[in-house]
Short mmCIF file of C-alpha atoms in Angstrom, two decimals:
data_model
loop_
_atom_site.label_atom_id
_atom_site.label_comp_id
_atom_site.label_asym_id
_atom_site.label_seq_id
_atom_site.Cartn_x
_atom_site.Cartn_y
_atom_site.Cartn_z
CA MET C 4 -15.82 64.04 178.38
CA GLU C 5 -16.69 67.61 179.52
CA PRO C 6 -19.73 68.04 181.67
CA GLY C 7 -22.88 68.49 179.45
CA HIS C 8 -20.89 67.54 176.15
CA GLY C 9 -22.72 64.28 175.69
CA ARG C 10 -25.98 66.01 176.22
CA PHE C 11 -24.94 68.68 173.67
CA THR C 12 -23.99 66.08 171.16
CA ARG C 13 -27.39 64.44 171.49
CA GLY C 14 -29.06 67.82 171.14
CA VAL C 15 -27.22 68.58 167.87
CA ALA C 16 -28.09 64.98 166.58
CA LEU C 17 -31.64 65.74 167.47
CA LEU C 18 -31.76 68.93 165.53
CA SER C 19 -30.28 67.33 162.37
CA GLN C 20 -33.72 65.62 162.16
CA PRO C 21 -37.16 67.22 161.66
CA LEU C 22 -38.80 68.38 164.90
CA THR C 23 -41.75 66.08 165.78
CA LEU C 24 -44.33 68.44 167.12
CA THR C 25 -47.79 67.40 168.60
CA ARG C 26 -48.99 70.81 169.28
CA LEU C 27 -47.92 74.43 168.34
CA SER C 28 -49.48 77.49 169.88
CA ALA C 29 -50.25 80.71 168.13
CA PRO C 30 -46.84 82.76 167.90
CA THR C 31 -47.18 85.88 170.01
CA PHE C 32 -45.45 89.40 170.38
CA TRP C 33 -45.89 91.22 173.47
CA ARG C 34 -44.56 94.60 174.80
CA CYS C 35 -44.43 94.00 178.50
CA GLU C 36 -46.43 96.38 180.63
CA PRO C 37 -44.39 98.79 182.85
CA ASN C 38 -45.25 96.87 186.05
CA TRP C 39 -44.88 93.47 184.37
CA SER C 40 -42.94 90.58 186.02
CA TRP C 41 -43.01 86.94 185.40
CA VAL C 42 -43.21 84.21 188.03
CA SER C 43 -44.03 81.21 186.00
CA VAL C 44 -45.74 78.11 187.56
CA GLU C 45 -43.77 74.83 186.29
CA LEU C 46 -44.27 74.66 182.61
CA THR C 47 -46.24 71.64 181.21
CA ASP C 48 -44.81 72.14 177.64
CA HIS C 49 -41.75 73.78 175.88
CA LEU C 50 -41.66 77.51 175.42
CA LEU C 51 -39.68 79.48 172.92
CA TRP C 52 -38.83 82.93 174.34
CA CYS C 53 -36.89 85.62 172.36
CA VAL C 54 -36.09 89.23 173.45
CA LEU C 55 -36.41 91.58 170.51
CA ASP C 56 -36.10 94.94 172.46
CA GLY C 57 -35.63 96.30 175.99
CA ARG C 58 -33.69 95.14 179.05
CA GLY C 59 -34.26 93.04 181.88
CA GLN C 60 -33.39 89.93 184.01
CA LEU C 61 -34.13 86.27 183.80
CA GLU C 62 -33.62 83.61 186.38
CA LEU C 63 -33.90 79.70 186.17
CA ASP C 64 -32.70 77.39 188.98
CA GLY C 65 -30.40 79.94 190.33
CA ASN C 66 -28.94 80.89 187.15
CA HIS C 67 -29.30 84.48 186.07
CA GLN C 68 -29.08 86.20 182.58
CA ASP C 69 -29.28 89.89 181.72
CA LEU C 70 -32.01 90.38 178.98
CA SER C 71 -31.30 92.44 175.92
CA PRO C 72 -32.17 92.11 172.28
CA GLY C 73 -31.19 88.82 170.78
CA VAL C 74 -31.19 86.65 174.11
CA CYS C 75 -33.37 83.84 173.57
CA ALA C 76 -34.40 80.65 175.43
CA VAL C 77 -35.94 77.39 175.07
CA PHE C 78 -37.73 76.11 178.30
CA GLN C 79 -38.89 72.63 178.87
CA PRO C 80 -41.74 71.03 180.85
CA GLY C 81 -40.76 71.40 184.58
CA ASP C 82 -38.95 74.72 184.16
CA ALA C 83 -40.16 77.66 186.34
CA PRO C 84 -38.55 80.78 185.06
CA LEU C 85 -38.58 84.20 186.62
CA ALA C 86 -38.13 87.60 184.87
CA THR C 87 -38.42 91.26 185.52
CA HIS C 88 -37.58 94.25 183.33
CA ASP C 89 -36.73 98.03 183.30
CA PRO C 90 -40.20 99.71 183.02
CA HIS C 91 -38.23 102.53 181.02
CA ARG C 92 -36.94 100.10 178.57
CA ARG C 93 -39.73 97.52 178.41
CA LEU C 94 -39.16 94.15 176.89
CA LEU C 95 -40.52 93.32 173.58
CA VAL C 96 -40.79 89.48 173.53
CA PHE C 97 -41.67 86.92 170.87
CA GLY C 98 -42.48 83.41 171.80
CA MET C 99 -44.70 80.29 171.37
CA HIS C 100 -45.54 77.15 173.32
CA PHE C 101 -45.04 73.86 171.71
CA GLU C 102 -45.23 70.12 172.62
CA THR C 103 -43.07 67.40 171.08
CA SER C 104 -42.39 63.70 171.92
CA GLN C 105 -38.66 64.38 171.38
CA TYR C 106 -36.39 64.58 174.53
CA GLY C 107 -33.53 67.20 174.79
CA VAL C 108 -34.86 70.06 172.62
CA ALA C 109 -34.07 72.63 175.24
CA PRO C 110 -30.31 73.18 175.54
CA GLN C 111 -28.41 73.58 178.78
CA PRO C 112 -28.02 76.43 179.61
CA ARG C 113 -31.52 77.27 178.53
CA TRP C 114 -30.54 80.48 176.85
CA GLY C 115 -28.06 81.94 174.31
CA GLU C 116 -27.61 85.30 172.53
CA VAL C 117 -28.38 85.23 168.82
CA MET C 118 -26.05 87.53 167.05
CA ASP C 119 -28.00 87.92 163.70
CA ARG C 120 -30.82 90.14 165.06
CA GLU C 121 -32.41 90.77 161.63
CA LEU C 122 -32.76 86.95 160.99
CA LEU C 123 -34.03 86.68 164.39
CA LYS C 124 -36.83 89.26 163.74
CA ALA C 125 -37.53 87.94 160.23
CA LEU C 126 -38.16 84.42 161.51
CA ALA C 127 -40.45 85.63 164.23
CA ARG C 128 -42.53 87.75 161.80
CA THR C 129 -42.62 85.04 159.27
CA SER C 130 -43.66 82.45 162.01
CA ASP C 131 -46.49 84.81 163.15
CA SER C 132 -47.94 85.85 159.73
CA SER C 133 -47.68 82.29 158.46
CA TYR C 134 -49.47 80.60 161.44
CA ARG C 135 -52.22 83.26 161.21
CA ARG C 136 -52.98 82.30 157.70
CA GLY C 137 -54.76 79.30 159.05
CA ASP C 138 -53.87 76.85 156.35
CA ALA C 139 -51.59 73.78 156.19
CA LEU C 140 -48.75 75.65 154.36
CA GLY C 141 -48.82 78.47 156.78
CA GLN C 142 -48.79 75.94 159.64
CA ARG C 143 -45.71 74.14 158.28
CA GLN C 144 -43.91 77.38 157.72
CA ALA C 145 -44.59 78.30 161.27
CA GLU C 146 -42.95 74.93 162.30
CA LEU C 147 -39.90 75.46 160.17
CA CYS C 148 -39.38 78.92 161.61
CA LEU C 149 -39.44 77.39 165.08
CA GLU C 150 -36.99 74.65 164.09
CA GLN C 151 -34.65 77.28 162.70
CA LEU C 152 -34.99 79.55 165.82
CA ILE C 153 -34.24 76.58 168.12
CA ALA C 154 -31.23 75.82 166.00
CA LEU C 155 -29.95 79.46 166.30
CA ILE C 156 -30.34 79.20 170.03
CA TRP C 157 -28.35 75.95 170.16
CA ASP C 158 -25.72 77.53 168.14
CA ALA C 159 -25.56 80.50 170.39
CA VAL C 160 -25.24 78.29 173.43
CA GLN C 161 -22.49 76.32 171.70
CA GLN C 162 -20.45 79.54 170.72
CA PRO C 163 -21.23 81.86 173.73
CA SER C 164 -18.02 83.71 172.89
CA ARG C 165 -19.13 84.84 169.56
CA ARG C 166 -19.25 88.52 169.37
CA VAL C 167 -20.70 91.25 167.27
CA THR C 168 -17.40 91.83 165.55
CA ASP C 169 -17.67 88.03 164.42
CA ALA C 170 -21.01 88.84 162.94
CA ALA C 171 -19.52 91.88 161.08
CA VAL C 172 -16.56 89.74 159.61
CA ASP C 173 -19.30 87.24 158.51
CA GLU C 174 -21.22 89.94 156.84
CA VAL C 175 -18.17 91.20 154.86
CA ALA C 176 -17.40 87.60 153.79
CA ARG C 177 -21.08 87.41 152.65
CA GLN C 178 -20.56 90.54 150.58
CA LEU C 179 -17.50 89.32 148.91
CA ARG C 180 -19.41 86.17 147.91
CA GLN C 181 -22.29 88.38 146.62
CA ASP C 182 -20.16 90.62 144.56
CA PRO C 183 -16.66 89.00 143.83
CA GLY C 184 -16.09 91.00 140.75
CA ARG C 185 -15.78 94.18 142.67
CA ASP C 186 -12.34 95.84 143.27
CA TRP C 187 -12.18 95.02 147.04
CA SER C 188 -9.38 96.14 149.19
CA VAL C 189 -8.54 94.83 152.64
CA ALA C 190 -8.79 98.37 153.95
CA GLU C 191 -12.28 98.70 152.74
CA MET C 192 -13.35 95.32 154.14
CA ALA C 193 -11.89 96.35 157.55
CA ASP C 194 -13.70 99.57 157.53
CA ARG C 195 -16.99 97.73 156.81
CA ALA C 196 -16.39 95.47 159.89
CA ALA C 197 -15.34 98.69 161.89
CA LEU C 198 -11.92 97.11 162.58
CA SER C 199 -8.33 97.98 161.91
CA ARG C 200 -6.74 96.18 158.99
CA ALA C 201 -4.55 93.96 161.40
CA GLN C 202 -7.64 93.02 163.57
CA PHE C 203 -9.77 92.36 160.56
CA THR C 204 -7.36 89.98 158.96
CA ARG C 205 -6.65 88.17 162.28
CA ARG C 206 -10.44 87.63 162.79
CA PHE C 207 -11.18 86.63 159.26
CA VAL C 208 -8.22 84.02 159.15
CA LYS C 209 -9.58 82.73 162.54
CA GLN C 210 -13.14 82.20 161.11
CA PHE C 211 -12.47 81.09 157.63
CA GLY C 212 -9.09 79.62 157.73
CA MET C 213 -7.61 81.80 154.98
CA SER C 214 -6.68 85.51 154.30
CA PRO C 215 -9.33 87.79 152.91
CA ALA C 216 -7.48 88.02 149.65
CA GLN C 217 -7.48 84.17 149.30
CA TYR C 218 -11.22 84.07 150.11
CA LEU C 219 -11.93 86.74 147.47
CA ILE C 220 -10.11 84.64 144.84
CA GLN C 221 -11.92 81.50 145.87
CA ALA C 222 -15.27 83.46 145.67
CA ARG C 223 -14.32 84.69 142.23
CA ILE C 224 -13.54 81.09 141.02
CA ASP C 225 -16.81 79.73 142.58
CA ARG C 226 -18.65 82.39 140.62
CA ALA C 227 -16.57 81.86 137.36
CA HIS C 228 -17.60 78.25 137.55
CA GLN C 229 -21.13 78.95 137.77
CA LEU C 230 -21.08 81.50 135.03
CA LEU C 231 -19.12 79.14 132.78
CA THR C 232 -21.41 76.19 133.27
CA GLU C 233 -24.72 77.85 133.60
CA SER C 234 -24.83 81.25 131.83
CA GLY C 235 -23.29 80.60 128.38
CA MET C 236 -20.73 83.45 128.86
CA THR C 237 -17.34 82.97 127.36
CA VAL C 238 -14.21 82.66 129.20
CA THR C 239 -13.24 86.27 128.19
CA GLN C 240 -16.55 87.55 129.27
CA THR C 241 -16.31 85.68 132.58
CA ALA C 242 -12.89 86.85 133.40
CA THR C 243 -13.95 90.48 132.66
CA ALA C 244 -17.09 90.23 134.74
CA LEU C 245 -15.09 89.07 137.81
CA GLY C 246 -12.40 91.87 137.54
CA TYR C 247 -9.55 90.04 135.65
CA THR C 248 -7.82 92.04 132.99
CA ASP C 249 -5.41 89.17 132.20
CA VAL C 250 -7.43 86.39 130.85
CA PRO C 251 -4.47 83.85 131.01
CA TYR C 252 -3.84 84.74 134.52
CA PHE C 253 -7.50 84.11 135.27
CA SER C 254 -7.28 80.69 133.51
CA ARG C 255 -4.21 79.80 135.62
CA GLN C 256 -6.05 80.71 138.97
CA TYR C 257 -9.08 78.78 137.85
CA LYS C 258 -7.15 75.64 137.12
CA GLN C 259 -5.12 75.75 140.26
CA ARG C 260 -8.32 75.64 142.36
CA THR C 261 -10.58 73.43 140.11
CA GLY C 262 -8.14 71.14 138.33
CA ARG C 263 -9.68 72.17 134.94
CA THR C 264 -9.23 75.14 132.61
CA PRO C 265 -12.08 77.35 132.07
CA SER C 266 -12.41 76.49 128.48
CA GLN C 267 -13.05 72.76 129.53
CA GLU C 268 -16.28 73.94 131.47
CA HIS C 269 -18.02 74.76 128.11
#
């Protein structure tokens, strides 16, 4: 077994269950002052710490990490992190303290780079605004945001080699699923991911196990099933909506992937 693998497996198992919190502090945003530095005493609770803007350096137990947007950490009791930043590119940090009876919430290493910056910002904003409402539902929403943020950090620790280009390919795949009836070309997909056609196709196959063209067909069939079973649209209407000019061809593709003909779905 690789070093740390057992602990990682236990951590993933832990995250598959709701986080048992005994205390959650108010979520906080802070733009660090120009002369700011952080020399923490040993923490007595857990701390979620996410960089949203700026540049700096973080250190824990002799391990160093450059700080930039997307770098997030979960510290545990006993940790004593150190940090500095560039006063001309001041850090904007989101964080909250929390206590839990569960062991192994913090990953090792403590930090990872979350590639989906928009999701990170949205979760931070939602956590903050929900908590400050002061009601039970707001408290629960803040807790759910914390759980999601911790899961994102664990995922980033698990996949440290994941790059911006991987996120770009993910986004293209998401767009295919959202609008499968569009007349997509591989050239357009590659352009949206800022890659050559060859680079895009290689990365797409690596991430999804099939070519962009096959992925698009599957997205169309998935949407067709939804339209046929939920919308009341006819087979011809469904085929046309999803970009098929040949209804029999659509029916063959549908049956190949579902084992049923489109007419059987009505």
